[in-house]
Amino acid sequence: MTATATADAQAPARIALEPPRSTFEASRIALRALILRDLVVLKKHFVEFVVRTLVQPFLLVFVFLYVFPKIGQGVGATHGGPATASHFANVLVPGVVGISIMFQGIQAVAMPLSTEFGYTREIEDRVQAPCPIWLVALSKVFSGAMQGILAAVIVFPIAAVVHASGAAAHLHVHWAVVLTLIPLAAVTMTSLGLLLGTTFEARNIGLMFGFVVLPLTFLGGTYYQWTRLAPVQIDGFHWLQTLVLINPLIYVAEGMRAGLTQGITHMHLYIVYPALIAFCACFLTLGLRNFRRRVLL
């Protein structure tokens, strides 16, 4: 062995000046790891997740599609006949799917974040990971969106089983709409959850539900079609039909009616998709800004 070869063998290994991965690749791996961590936690508490997801949709369908037709009272009552009850079922079921996605976005993102930023300070463990702060927030949104999609799938069998005679929903699935709208709605609602979770502190959760969640729920088209609000007007101005346009849930419910029914009037899809994309961009931008501000406090 020559002297030069011996010197090269004994020389310390050179430290590479370039990182082994690009910033994009490192961020993608970190995001994947954060989402997998949340999904592992979900797997361990899957029974709780299913129960939490099913309670409200089950009660809505049970009361409106089973109890009311049975006792001949209210929506779907016997004076309207089976056709009335079935029509209302077609209106209600897409709304129930939409509200399940919304509540999942709030329960999976907003409520845990308000606690983690509160007395537990659990968020500090996440933001110490070697990745940008915004990536931690984005992982919350995506893992919550996956739970929202799963919640939408779980809700469908309820409408097929829980109903009185003649009050069944006759769904006609338009797969192109359903397979694109549900993921978009899930990301939009989890982005809303990110915004709410970084705005309201844990001690103000009741305020969030009273002044934000309840108005979104009752004015979100869960129980009625947006097109049916036209008679509510003052001096010819359709004030309620206009007011609810600031509610993102109305677009989810109307889009689900377009994707799950046939012959039911609904908002045009060329309005639904751009509106949800705009809401998603707005919620996500504000939520990421609030998240960074809360972390750096």
PDB file of C-alpha atoms in Angstrom, residues 98 100-106 109-110 138 140-146 148-149 180-197 216 245-253 271-287:
ATOM      1  CA  GLY A  98     -72.524  17.224   6.152  1.00  0.00           C
ATOM      2  CA  SER A 100     -71.133  14.841  10.793  1.00  0.00           C
ATOM      3  CA  ILE A 101     -68.140  16.089   8.797  1.00  0.00           C
ATOM      4  CA  MET A 102     -68.397  19.497  10.470  1.00  0.00           C
ATOM      5  CA  PHE A 103     -68.620  18.147  14.009  1.00  0.00           C
ATOM      6  CA  GLN A 104     -65.758  15.768  13.365  1.00  0.00           C
ATOM      7  CA  GLY A 105     -63.597  18.663  12.210  1.00  0.00           C
ATOM      8  CA  ILE A 106     -64.359  20.551  15.412  1.00  0.00           C
ATOM      9  CA  VAL A 109     -59.022  19.546  15.803  1.00  0.00           C
ATOM     10  CA  ALA A 110     -60.573  22.485  17.664  1.00  0.00           C
ATOM     11  CA  LEU A 138     -51.125  21.110   8.786  1.00  0.00           C
ATOM     12  CA  LYS A 140     -53.647  18.333  12.543  1.00  0.00           C
ATOM     13  CA  VAL A 141     -55.792  19.430   9.616  1.00  0.00           C
ATOM     14  CA  PHE A 142     -55.029  16.388   7.452  1.00  0.00           C
ATOM     15  CA  SER A 143     -55.409  13.807  10.228  1.00  0.00           C
ATOM     16  CA  GLY A 144     -58.703  15.452  11.248  1.00  0.00           C
ATOM     17  CA  ALA A 145     -59.837  15.408   7.610  1.00  0.00           C
ATOM     18  CA  MET A 146     -59.202  11.665   7.436  1.00  0.00           C
ATOM     19  CA  GLY A 148     -64.058  13.397   8.854  1.00  0.00           C
ATOM     20  CA  ILE A 149     -64.057  11.206   5.741  1.00  0.00           C
ATOM     21  CA  THR A 180     -64.469  14.929  -4.596  1.00  0.00           C
ATOM     22  CA  LEU A 181     -66.820  16.826  -2.301  1.00  0.00           C
ATOM     23  CA  ILE A 182     -66.355  14.774   0.890  1.00  0.00           C
ATOM     24  CA  PRO A 183     -62.533  15.221   1.020  1.00  0.00           C
ATOM     25  CA  LEU A 184     -62.882  18.934   0.196  1.00  0.00           C
ATOM     26  CA  ALA A 185     -65.558  19.364   2.866  1.00  0.00           C
ATOM     27  CA  ALA A 186     -63.467  17.462   5.403  1.00  0.00           C
ATOM     28  CA  VAL A 187     -60.392  19.640   4.842  1.00  0.00           C
ATOM     29  CA  THR A 188     -62.536  22.795   4.959  1.00  0.00           C
ATOM     30  CA  MET A 189     -64.141  21.833   8.259  1.00  0.00           C
ATOM     31  CA  THR A 190     -60.879  20.758   9.874  1.00  0.00           C
ATOM     32  CA  SER A 191     -59.373  24.071   8.737  1.00  0.00           C
ATOM     33  CA  LEU A 192     -62.294  25.723  10.524  1.00  0.00           C
ATOM     34  CA  GLY A 193     -61.468  23.545  13.529  1.00  0.00           C
ATOM     35  CA  LEU A 194     -57.863  24.791  13.393  1.00  0.00           C
ATOM     36  CA  LEU A 195     -59.078  28.387  13.370  1.00  0.00           C
ATOM     37  CA  LEU A 196     -61.504  27.838  16.256  1.00  0.00           C
ATOM     38  CA  GLY A 197     -59.016  25.815  18.295  1.00  0.00           C
ATOM     39  CA  LEU A 216     -73.607  27.019  11.954  1.00  0.00           C
ATOM     40  CA  LEU A 245     -74.240  32.142   2.398  1.00  0.00           C
ATOM     41  CA  ILE A 246     -71.572  33.075   4.968  1.00  0.00           C
ATOM     42  CA  ASN A 247     -72.045  29.622   6.537  1.00  0.00           C
ATOM     43  CA  PRO A 248     -69.676  26.992   5.067  1.00  0.00           C
ATOM     44  CA  LEU A 249     -71.968  24.158   6.172  1.00  0.00           C
ATOM     45  CA  ILE A 250     -74.691  25.271   3.730  1.00  0.00           C
ATOM     46  CA  TYR A 251     -72.372  24.488   0.808  1.00  0.00           C
ATOM     47  CA  VAL A 252     -71.450  21.091   2.246  1.00  0.00           C
ATOM     48  CA  ALA A 253     -75.106  20.131   2.787  1.00  0.00           C
ATOM     49  CA  ILE A 271     -71.131  27.685  -6.680  1.00  0.00           C
ATOM     50  CA  VAL A 272     -70.534  24.933  -4.108  1.00  0.00           C
ATOM     51  CA  TYR A 273     -66.974  23.976  -5.127  1.00  0.00           C
ATOM     52  CA  PRO A 274     -65.502  27.510  -5.470  1.00  0.00           C
ATOM     53  CA  ALA A 275     -67.171  28.586  -2.213  1.00  0.00           C
ATOM     54  CA  LEU A 276     -65.735  25.629  -0.274  1.00  0.00           C
ATOM     55  CA  ILE A 277     -62.279  26.186  -1.777  1.00  0.00           C
ATOM     56  CA  ALA A 278     -62.435  29.862  -0.778  1.00  0.00           C
ATOM     57  CA  PHE A 279     -63.578  29.018   2.770  1.00  0.00           C
ATOM     58  CA  CYS A 280     -60.845  26.390   3.053  1.00  0.00           C
ATOM     59  CA  ALA A 281     -58.137  28.830   1.957  1.00  0.00           C
ATOM     60  CA  CYS A 282     -59.430  31.511   4.326  1.00  0.00           C
ATOM     61  CA  PHE A 283     -59.774  29.216   7.359  1.00  0.00           C
ATOM     62  CA  LEU A 284     -56.409  27.561   6.728  1.00  0.00           C
ATOM     63  CA  THR A 285     -54.554  30.865   6.303  1.00  0.00           C
ATOM     64  CA  LEU A 286     -56.041  32.387   9.456  1.00  0.00           C
ATOM     65  CA  GLY A 287     -55.654  29.132  11.385  1.00  0.00           C
TER      66      GLY A 287
END
